Amino acid sequence: MLFNSIDFAIFLPIVFTLYWFVTNKNLKSQNFLIVVASYVFYGWWDWRFLSLIVFSTFIDYSVGLKLKTENNQTRRKALLWISILVNLGFLGFFKYYNFFLDNFITAFSFVGTEIKANFLNIILPVGISFYTFQTLSYTIDVYKRKLEPTKDFIAFSAFVSFFPQLVAGPIERATNLLPQFYRKRVFDYSKAVNGMRQILWGLFKKIVIADNCAEYANLIFNNSTDYSGSTLVLGAVFFTFQIYGDFSGYSDIAIGTSRLFGFDLMQNFNFPYFSRDIAEFWRRWHISLSTWFRDYLYIPLGGSRGGTWMKVRNTFIIFIVSGFWHGANWTFIIWGALNAIYFLPLLLTKNNRSHIEIIAKGKLLPTFREITFMLITFSLSVLAWIFFRAENIGHAIQYIHDMLSGLKYQWGYVQTINLIHGKIGYIFPLILLLFILGEWLGRESKYAIENISLKWGRLFRYALYYLIIIALIWFGGEEQTFIYFQF
């Protein structure tokens, strides 16, 4: 079920009403309702894959209980590996089987050996990468004795399948989300209003910004050989805002929806395109995944401790694995490696934590130096996103070559202007600029309109809400599936 669908617009009020007016007297009933609603939400897409979630839930719940009573370190480690192998086994089969088979065959063909193998027509279960990592964090934390295992199977099932963040995150830690299922929830009006406000902003990001950008990015990327260098730059910039609007919009809707039910999820995006270097960008982009890899992979590998070689090795591992997490394609791996190359100079010169605070905090405008750093970081991100969006590595390299070499031709700029004038128009670029301005003004909040609207009078505040709703109706792009559903 998509957040931006009629189905969800009907589903959410029904669950909300049952949750607060029918099951509100009993915590177990509320948690059971969340489990049922979450399974309906997921099964709406394909009910057959519910069995994976149920099996994964049962395995990790059982492993958690056994870890509590088992003191023998060898057996504890064996239990942890059962959880890891089962969860990553599912993920590996559904997501990477054909990729590894294809590369295995290609590798042998280089030495003159032809291997015949059958590829499987595998459907990737929506959200498998997200809930796999979420449930793994539970087992690992219990193994490390950072978390007490739960005996409440319903609460644990609700934690694994919680529908607002089930298919595209944020990837919650058990230490944050699971205890919230133990506590009685009391309806908080201001919290619910805040949640509705964040949902509205998330819908605007997705329907107006991302879906419109997708139309133009797809046009340019799918016909890249027909376009000039400046038009290809425009296509890459459109994709840069498409993926931000799409994914951060989803996170906003997920966090806002959770708030309606009395839950607090972690912030997943913190205005990453206002970053002054790549290290800051990765502290602000997909925060739940970045911190997951930091805590469960980077630090166990040694982190930034040790010699230069170890730092370089760990940095490349973390970024390449992160790229591979996104999909079974070499383009994602190159995208990850490129970000590692961006990041390394900062790490080796110990400048990776130079920019911790939000840019120009407490000020209206940034300094010239900050603008320069911000533009450089944004440009590097745009270049890396080309690999993320391209069909294959050859397409990405050709796209970048045509883009850079084509910038010297004057006719190319005329083509870009004609495309804007004839196809894109001037209203959407204006909306995009207003969106960037809104994000800038709200950058010290958890989402852009969280506080700026509260500073205004009631009349102006509601005028802003109605303007956003009008924009959703009049300027919404053609409906696109959320990009991160494929991961």
Coordinates of C-alpha atoms in Angstrom, one line a residue:
M1 CA 0.0 0.0 0.0
L2 CA 1.4 3.4 -1.0
F3 CA 1.3 6.4 1.3
N4 CA 0.2 8.6 -1.6
S5 CA -2.7 6.3 -2.6
I6 CA -6.5 6.4 -2.0
D7 CA -6.2 3.0 -0.3
F8 CA -4.0 4.5 2.4
A9 CA -6.2 7.5 2.8
I10 CA -9.0 5.1 3.7
F11 CA -6.8 2.7 5.7
L12 CA -5.2 5.2 8.0
P13 CA -8.4 6.8 9.5
I14 CA -9.9 3.3 10.1
V15 CA -6.8 2.1 12.0
F16 CA -6.6 5.4 13.8
T17 CA -10.2 5.2 15.0
L18 CA -9.9 1.5 16.1
Y19 CA -6.6 2.3 17.8
W20 CA -7.8 5.3 19.9
F21 CA -11.5 4.5 20.4
V22 CA -11.8 0.7 20.5
T23 CA -8.6 -0.8 21.7
N24 CA -7.3 2.1 23.8
K25 CA -8.2 0.5 27.1
N26 CA -5.8 -2.4 26.7
L27 CA -2.1 -2.1 25.6
K28 CA -2.0 -5.7 24.2
S29 CA -5.0 -5.0 22.1
Q30 CA -3.5 -1.9 20.7
N31 CA -0.3 -3.8 19.9
F32 CA -2.2 -6.6 18.3
L33 CA -4.1 -4.1 16.2
I34 CA -0.8 -2.7 15.0
V35 CA 0.3 -6.1 14.0
V36 CA -2.9 -6.9 12.1
A37 CA -2.9 -3.4 10.4
S38 CA 0.8 -3.8 9.5
Y39 CA 0.2 -7.2 7.9
V40 CA -2.8 -5.8 6.0
F41 CA -0.6 -2.9 4.9
Y42 CA 2.2 -5.1 3.7
G43 CA -0.1 -7.9 2.3
W44 CA -1.9 -5.3 0.2
W45 CA 1.2 -5.4 -2.0
D46 CA 1.7 -9.2 -2.0
W47 CA 0.4 -11.3 0.9
R48 CA 2.7 -14.2 0.0
F49 CA 5.7 -12.4 1.4
L50 CA 4.1 -12.0 4.8
S51 CA 5.5 -15.4 5.5
L52 CA 9.0 -14.0 5.4
I53 CA 8.2 -11.4 8.0
V54 CA 6.5 -13.9 10.2
F55 CA 9.3 -16.4 10.0
S56 CA 12.0 -13.7 10.6
T57 CA 10.0 -12.5 13.6
F58 CA 9.7 -15.9 15.1
I59 CA 13.4 -16.7 14.6
D60 CA 14.7 -13.5 16.2
Y61 CA 12.2 -13.7 19.0
S62 CA 13.3 -17.2 19.8
V63 CA 17.0 -16.4 19.5
G64 CA 16.6 -13.5 21.8
L65 CA 15.0 -15.6 24.5
K66 CA 17.7 -18.3 24.2
L67 CA 20.4 -15.7 24.4
K68 CA 19.0 -14.5 27.7
T69 CA 19.4 -17.9 29.4
E70 CA 22.6 -19.1 27.6
N71 CA 25.9 -18.1 29.2
N72 CA 28.3 -20.3 27.1
Q73 CA 30.0 -17.9 24.7
T74 CA 30.4 -20.4 21.9
R75 CA 26.7 -21.3 22.0
R76 CA 25.7 -17.6 22.3
K77 CA 27.8 -16.9 19.2
A78 CA 26.1 -19.8 17.4
L79 CA 22.7 -18.4 18.2
L80 CA 23.7 -15.0 16.8
W81 CA 24.9 -16.6 13.6
I82 CA 21.6 -18.4 13.2
S83 CA 19.8 -15.1 13.2
I84 CA 22.4 -13.5 10.9
L85 CA 22.4 -16.4 8.4
V86 CA 18.6 -16.7 8.3
N87 CA 18.0 -13.0 7.8
L88 CA 20.8 -12.3 5.4
G89 CA 20.1 -15.6 3.7
F90 CA 16.6 -14.4 2.7
L91 CA 18.0 -11.0 1.7
G92 CA 20.8 -12.6 -0.3
F93 CA 18.5 -15.0 -2.2
F94 CA 15.8 -12.5 -3.1
K95 CA 18.0 -9.6 -3.8
Y96 CA 21.4 -10.9 -5.0
Y97 CA 21.0 -14.4 -6.4
N98 CA 20.8 -13.4 -10.0
F99 CA 23.5 -10.7 -9.6
F100 CA 26.1 -13.2 -8.2
L101 CA 25.1 -15.9 -10.8
D102 CA 25.5 -13.4 -13.6
N103 CA 28.9 -12.2 -12.4
F104 CA 30.0 -15.8 -11.7
I105 CA 29.3 -16.8 -15.3
T106 CA 31.0 -13.6 -16.6
A107 CA 34.1 -14.3 -14.5
F108 CA 34.5 -17.8 -15.9
S109 CA 33.9 -16.6 -19.5
F110 CA 37.1 -14.5 -19.2
V111 CA 39.2 -17.7 -18.8
G112 CA 37.4 -19.4 -21.7
T113 CA 35.0 -21.5 -19.7
E114 CA 31.3 -21.3 -20.6
I115 CA 28.9 -22.1 -17.8
K116 CA 25.2 -22.6 -18.4
A117 CA 23.0 -21.8 -15.5
N118 CA 19.3 -20.9 -15.1
F119 CA 18.4 -17.5 -13.8
L120 CA 15.4 -17.3 -11.5
N121 CA 12.5 -15.0 -12.0
I122 CA 12.7 -13.6 -8.5
I123 CA 10.3 -10.9 -7.2
L124 CA 12.1 -8.8 -4.6
P125 CA 9.9 -8.5 -1.5
V126 CA 9.2 -4.8 -0.7
G127 CA 11.1 -3.5 2.2
I128 CA 13.2 -6.7 2.9
S129 CA 16.4 -4.7 3.3
F130 CA 14.8 -2.4 5.9
Y131 CA 13.1 -4.9 8.2
T132 CA 16.0 -7.3 7.9
F133 CA 18.4 -4.7 9.3
Q134 CA 15.9 -3.7 11.9
T135 CA 15.4 -7.1 13.3
L136 CA 19.1 -7.9 13.1
S137 CA 19.8 -4.9 15.3
Y138 CA 17.6 -6.5 18.0
T139 CA 19.5 -9.8 18.0
I140 CA 22.9 -8.1 17.9
D141 CA 22.1 -5.8 20.8
V142 CA 20.7 -8.7 22.8
Y143 CA 23.8 -10.7 22.1
K144 CA 26.0 -7.8 23.3
R145 CA 23.8 -7.5 26.4
K146 CA 22.8 -3.9 25.5
L147 CA 19.2 -4.9 25.4
E148 CA 17.0 -7.1 27.5
P149 CA 15.2 -9.6 25.2
T150 CA 11.4 -9.3 25.2
K151 CA 9.0 -12.1 26.3
D152 CA 6.1 -10.2 24.7
F153 CA 5.7 -11.8 21.3
I154 CA 2.9 -9.4 20.2
A155 CA 5.1 -6.4 21.1
F156 CA 8.0 -7.9 19.2
S157 CA 5.9 -8.6 16.2
A158 CA 4.6 -5.0 16.2
F159 CA 8.2 -3.8 16.4
V160 CA 9.3 -5.8 13.4
S161 CA 6.2 -5.0 11.3
F162 CA 5.2 -1.5 12.4
F163 CA 3.6 -0.4 9.2
P164 CA 4.6 3.3 9.0
Q165 CA 8.3 2.4 8.6
L166 CA 8.1 -1.2 7.5
V167 CA 8.9 -0.9 3.8
A168 CA 11.3 2.1 3.7
G169 CA 12.4 3.0 7.2
P170 CA 13.6 4.8 9.1
I171 CA 15.5 1.6 10.2
E172 CA 14.7 1.8 13.9
R173 CA 16.9 0.4 16.7
A174 CA 15.2 -2.0 19.1
T175 CA 16.6 0.1 22.0
N176 CA 14.5 3.0 20.8
L177 CA 11.3 1.6 19.3
L178 CA 10.7 -1.7 21.2
P179 CA 10.3 -0.1 24.7
Q180 CA 7.6 2.2 23.2
F181 CA 5.4 -0.9 22.7
Y182 CA 5.6 -1.7 26.4
R183 CA 4.3 1.7 27.5
K184 CA 0.7 2.8 27.6
R185 CA 0.0 5.4 25.0
V186 CA -2.2 8.4 25.7
F187 CA -3.5 10.5 22.9
D188 CA -1.6 13.7 22.7
Y189 CA -3.4 16.3 20.5
S190 CA -0.3 18.5 19.9
K191 CA 1.8 15.5 19.0
A192 CA -0.9 14.4 16.5
V193 CA -1.1 17.8 15.0
N194 CA 2.7 17.9 14.6
G195 CA 2.4 14.5 13.0
M196 CA -0.2 15.7 10.5
R197 CA 1.9 18.7 9.7
Q198 CA 4.9 16.5 8.9
I199 CA 2.7 14.2 6.8
L200 CA 1.6 17.2 4.8
W201 CA 5.1 18.3 4.2
G202 CA 6.2 14.8 3.3
L203 CA 3.3 14.5 0.7
F204 CA 4.4 17.9 -0.8
K205 CA 8.0 16.6 -1.1
K206 CA 6.8 13.4 -2.8
I207 CA 3.9 14.5 -5.0
V208 CA 4.9 17.9 -6.0
I209 CA 8.7 17.9 -5.9
A210 CA 9.8 14.3 -6.4
D211 CA 7.1 13.2 -8.9
N212 CA 7.6 16.3 -11.1
C213 CA 11.4 16.0 -11.0
A214 CA 11.0 12.3 -11.9
E215 CA 9.2 13.2 -15.1
Y216 CA 12.0 15.5 -16.3
A217 CA 14.9 13.4 -15.0
N218 CA 13.4 10.3 -16.7
L219 CA 13.0 12.2 -20.0
I220 CA 16.6 13.4 -20.0
F221 CA 18.3 10.2 -18.6
N222 CA 16.3 7.9 -20.9
N223 CA 17.3 9.9 -24.0
S224 CA 20.7 11.2 -22.8
T225 CA 22.4 10.9 -26.1
D226 CA 20.0 13.4 -27.6
Y227 CA 20.7 16.2 -25.2
S228 CA 23.4 18.8 -24.7
G229 CA 25.8 19.1 -21.8
S230 CA 23.8 21.7 -19.9
T231 CA 20.6 19.8 -20.4
L232 CA 22.3 16.7 -18.9
V233 CA 23.4 18.8 -15.9
L234 CA 19.7 19.8 -15.6
G235 CA 18.7 16.1 -15.7
A236 CA 21.2 15.2 -13.0
V237 CA 20.0 18.1 -10.8
F238 CA 16.4 17.0 -11.3
F239 CA 17.3 13.5 -10.2
T240 CA 19.1 14.9 -7.2
F241 CA 16.0 16.6 -6.0
Q242 CA 13.8 13.7 -7.0
I243 CA 15.6 11.2 -4.8
Y244 CA 15.7 13.7 -1.9
G245 CA 12.0 14.6 -2.2
D246 CA 11.0 11.0 -2.7
F247 CA 12.9 9.4 0.2
S248 CA 12.9 12.2 2.8
G249 CA 9.2 12.7 1.9
Y250 CA 8.5 9.1 2.7
S251 CA 10.4 9.4 6.0
D252 CA 8.4 12.5 6.9
I253 CA 5.1 10.6 6.2
A254 CA 6.3 7.6 8.2
I255 CA 7.5 9.7 11.2
G256 CA 4.3 11.8 11.1
T257 CA 2.1 8.7 10.9
S258 CA 3.9 7.1 13.8
R259 CA 3.3 10.2 15.8
L260 CA -0.4 9.9 15.3
F261 CA -0.2 6.6 17.1
G262 CA 2.0 8.0 19.9
F263 CA 5.3 6.7 18.7
D264 CA 8.6 8.7 18.1
L265 CA 10.8 7.5 15.3
M266 CA 14.4 8.8 14.7
Q267 CA 15.0 11.6 12.3
N268 CA 16.1 10.2 8.9
F269 CA 17.1 13.4 7.0
N270 CA 18.5 16.6 8.3
F271 CA 18.7 18.9 5.3
P272 CA 21.7 17.1 3.7
Y273 CA 21.9 19.4 0.6
F274 CA 23.0 22.3 2.9
S275 CA 26.1 20.3 3.9
R276 CA 29.6 21.9 3.7
D277 CA 31.5 18.6 3.1
I278 CA 30.7 15.0 2.3
A279 CA 31.2 13.9 5.9
E280 CA 28.5 16.3 7.0
F281 CA 26.3 15.1 4.1
W282 CA 26.5 11.5 5.3
R283 CA 25.6 12.6 8.9
R284 CA 22.4 14.2 7.4
W285 CA 21.4 11.7 4.7
H286 CA 19.5 8.5 5.5
I287 CA 20.7 8.8 9.1
S288 CA 19.1 5.5 10.2
L289 CA 21.1 3.5 7.7
S290 CA 24.4 5.4 8.1
T291 CA 24.3 5.0 11.8
W292 CA 23.4 1.3 11.5
F293 CA 26.5 0.7 9.4
R294 CA 28.6 2.8 11.7
D295 CA 27.5 0.9 14.8
Y296 CA 27.3 -2.7 13.5
L297 CA 30.0 -2.7 10.8
Y298 CA 32.4 0.3 10.9
I299 CA 33.1 0.3 14.7
P300 CA 33.5 -3.5 14.9
L301 CA 36.0 -3.3 12.1
G302 CA 38.0 -0.8 14.1
G303 CA 36.5 2.4 12.9
S304 CA 38.9 5.3 12.5
R305 CA 41.4 3.8 14.9
G306 CA 44.6 2.1 13.8
G307 CA 46.9 3.0 11.0
T308 CA 46.2 4.7 7.7
W309 CA 45.7 1.5 5.8
M310 CA 43.0 0.3 8.3
K311 CA 41.2 3.7 8.0
V312 CA 41.2 3.5 4.2
R313 CA 40.1 -0.1 4.3
N314 CA 37.2 0.5 6.7
T315 CA 36.0 3.6 4.8
F316 CA 35.9 1.7 1.5
I317 CA 34.1 -1.3 3.1
I318 CA 31.5 0.8 4.8
F319 CA 30.6 2.8 1.7
I320 CA 30.8 -0.1 -0.8
V321 CA 28.6 -2.3 1.5
S322 CA 26.2 0.7 1.8
G323 CA 26.1 1.0 -2.0
F324 CA 25.5 -2.7 -2.4
W325 CA 22.7 -2.6 0.2
H326 CA 20.8 -0.4 -2.2
G327 CA 20.7 -2.9 -5.1
A328 CA 22.3 -5.7 -7.0
N329 CA 24.0 -3.6 -9.6
W330 CA 27.5 -2.4 -10.1
T331 CA 26.2 1.2 -10.4
F332 CA 25.4 1.2 -6.7
I333 CA 28.8 -0.2 -5.8
I334 CA 30.6 2.5 -7.9
W335 CA 28.3 5.1 -6.2
G336 CA 29.4 3.9 -2.8
A337 CA 33.1 3.8 -3.8
L338 CA 32.9 7.3 -5.2
N339 CA 31.5 8.6 -1.9
A340 CA 34.4 6.8 -0.1
I341 CA 36.9 8.6 -2.4
Y342 CA 35.1 11.9 -1.5
F343 CA 35.2 11.1 2.2
L344 CA 38.8 9.8 2.6
P345 CA 40.7 13.1 2.4
L346 CA 38.5 14.5 5.2
L347 CA 39.2 11.4 7.3
L348 CA 42.9 11.3 6.7
T349 CA 43.3 15.0 7.5
K350 CA 41.0 14.7 10.5
N351 CA 38.6 17.2 9.1
N352 CA 35.6 14.8 8.9
R353 CA 34.0 16.4 11.9
S354 CA 34.7 20.0 11.1
H355 CA 31.0 20.8 10.4
I356 CA 28.8 19.4 13.2
E357 CA 26.4 22.3 13.7
I358 CA 23.8 23.2 11.1
I359 CA 25.1 25.8 8.6
A360 CA 24.6 29.5 9.5
K361 CA 22.9 28.6 12.8
G362 CA 20.9 31.5 14.1
K363 CA 21.5 33.5 11.0
L364 CA 19.4 34.2 7.9
L365 CA 22.2 33.9 5.4
P366 CA 25.4 31.9 5.1
T367 CA 28.9 33.4 4.5
F368 CA 30.5 33.4 1.1
R369 CA 32.8 30.6 2.3
E370 CA 29.9 28.5 3.5
I371 CA 28.1 29.0 0.1
T372 CA 31.2 27.9 -1.7
F373 CA 31.6 24.8 0.4
M374 CA 27.9 24.0 0.1
L375 CA 28.0 24.3 -3.7
I376 CA 31.1 22.1 -4.0
T377 CA 29.5 19.4 -1.8
F378 CA 26.2 19.6 -3.7
S379 CA 28.1 19.3 -7.1
L380 CA 29.9 16.2 -5.9
S381 CA 26.6 14.7 -4.8
V382 CA 25.0 15.4 -8.2
L383 CA 27.9 13.7 -9.9
A384 CA 27.6 10.6 -7.7
W385 CA 23.9 10.4 -8.1
I386 CA 24.4 9.9 -11.9
F387 CA 25.8 6.5 -11.1
F388 CA 22.8 5.8 -8.8
R389 CA 20.3 6.7 -11.5
A390 CA 22.0 5.3 -14.7
E391 CA 21.0 2.0 -16.1
N392 CA 24.5 0.6 -16.0
I393 CA 28.1 1.8 -15.6
G394 CA 28.5 2.4 -19.4
H395 CA 25.5 4.6 -19.4
A396 CA 26.8 6.6 -16.4
I397 CA 30.2 7.1 -17.9
Q398 CA 28.8 8.1 -21.3
Y399 CA 26.3 10.5 -19.5
I400 CA 29.2 12.2 -17.6
H401 CA 31.4 12.4 -20.6
D402 CA 28.6 14.0 -22.8
M403 CA 27.7 16.3 -20.0
L404 CA 31.2 17.7 -19.4
S405 CA 32.3 17.8 -23.0
G406 CA 29.1 19.3 -24.1
L407 CA 29.2 22.3 -21.8
K408 CA 31.5 24.2 -24.2
Y409 CA 28.9 24.3 -27.0
Q410 CA 26.7 27.4 -27.1
W411 CA 23.9 25.6 -28.9
G412 CA 23.6 23.3 -25.9
Y413 CA 22.4 26.2 -23.7
V414 CA 19.9 27.2 -26.3
Q415 CA 18.5 23.6 -26.3
T416 CA 18.2 23.7 -22.5
I417 CA 16.4 27.0 -22.5
N418 CA 14.0 25.7 -25.2
L419 CA 13.4 22.6 -23.1
I420 CA 12.5 24.7 -20.1
H421 CA 10.4 27.1 -22.2
G422 CA 8.6 24.4 -24.2
K423 CA 8.3 21.4 -21.9
I424 CA 9.0 22.2 -18.3
G425 CA 7.6 25.7 -18.1
Y426 CA 8.4 28.2 -15.4
I427 CA 5.9 27.4 -12.7
F428 CA 7.6 24.2 -11.5
P429 CA 11.2 25.7 -11.3
L430 CA 9.6 28.5 -9.3
I431 CA 8.0 26.0 -6.9
L432 CA 11.3 24.2 -6.6
L433 CA 13.1 27.4 -5.7
L434 CA 10.4 28.2 -3.1
F435 CA 10.8 24.6 -1.7
I436 CA 14.6 25.2 -1.3
L437 CA 13.9 28.5 0.4
G438 CA 11.4 26.8 2.8
E439 CA 13.9 24.1 3.6
W440 CA 16.6 26.7 4.2
L441 CA 14.4 28.7 6.6
G442 CA 13.3 25.6 8.5
R443 CA 16.8 23.9 8.6
E444 CA 17.1 24.2 12.4
S445 CA 13.9 22.2 12.9
K446 CA 13.4 18.4 12.3
Y447 CA 11.4 19.2 9.1
A448 CA 11.0 22.5 7.3
I449 CA 7.6 23.6 8.4
E450 CA 7.7 22.3 11.9
N451 CA 8.4 25.7 13.5
I452 CA 8.3 28.3 10.8
S453 CA 4.5 28.0 10.6
L454 CA 4.2 28.2 14.4
K455 CA 5.9 31.6 14.4
W456 CA 3.2 32.9 12.2
G457 CA -0.3 33.9 13.2
R458 CA -3.2 31.5 12.9
L459 CA -4.4 33.1 9.6
F460 CA -1.0 32.8 7.9
R461 CA -0.4 29.4 9.2
Y462 CA -3.5 28.0 7.8
A463 CA -3.0 29.9 4.6
L464 CA 0.3 28.0 4.3
Y465 CA -1.4 24.7 4.9
Y466 CA -4.0 25.4 2.2
L467 CA -1.4 26.5 -0.2
I468 CA 0.4 23.2 0.2
I469 CA -2.9 21.3 -0.3
I470 CA -3.6 23.3 -3.4
A471 CA -0.1 22.6 -4.7
L472 CA -0.7 18.9 -4.1
I473 CA -3.9 19.0 -6.2
W474 CA -2.8 21.3 -9.0
F475 CA 0.9 20.8 -9.3
G476 CA 1.3 17.1 -8.4
G477 CA 3.3 15.1 -10.8
E478 CA 2.4 11.8 -12.4
E479 CA 2.3 9.2 -9.6
Q480 CA 5.6 7.4 -9.2
T481 CA 6.5 4.5 -7.0
F482 CA 8.8 5.4 -4.1
I483 CA 12.4 4.8 -5.3
Y484 CA 13.4 3.1 -2.1
F485 CA 10.7 0.5 -2.3
Q486 CA 13.0 -1.4 -4.7
F487 CA 15.6 -1.7 -2.0

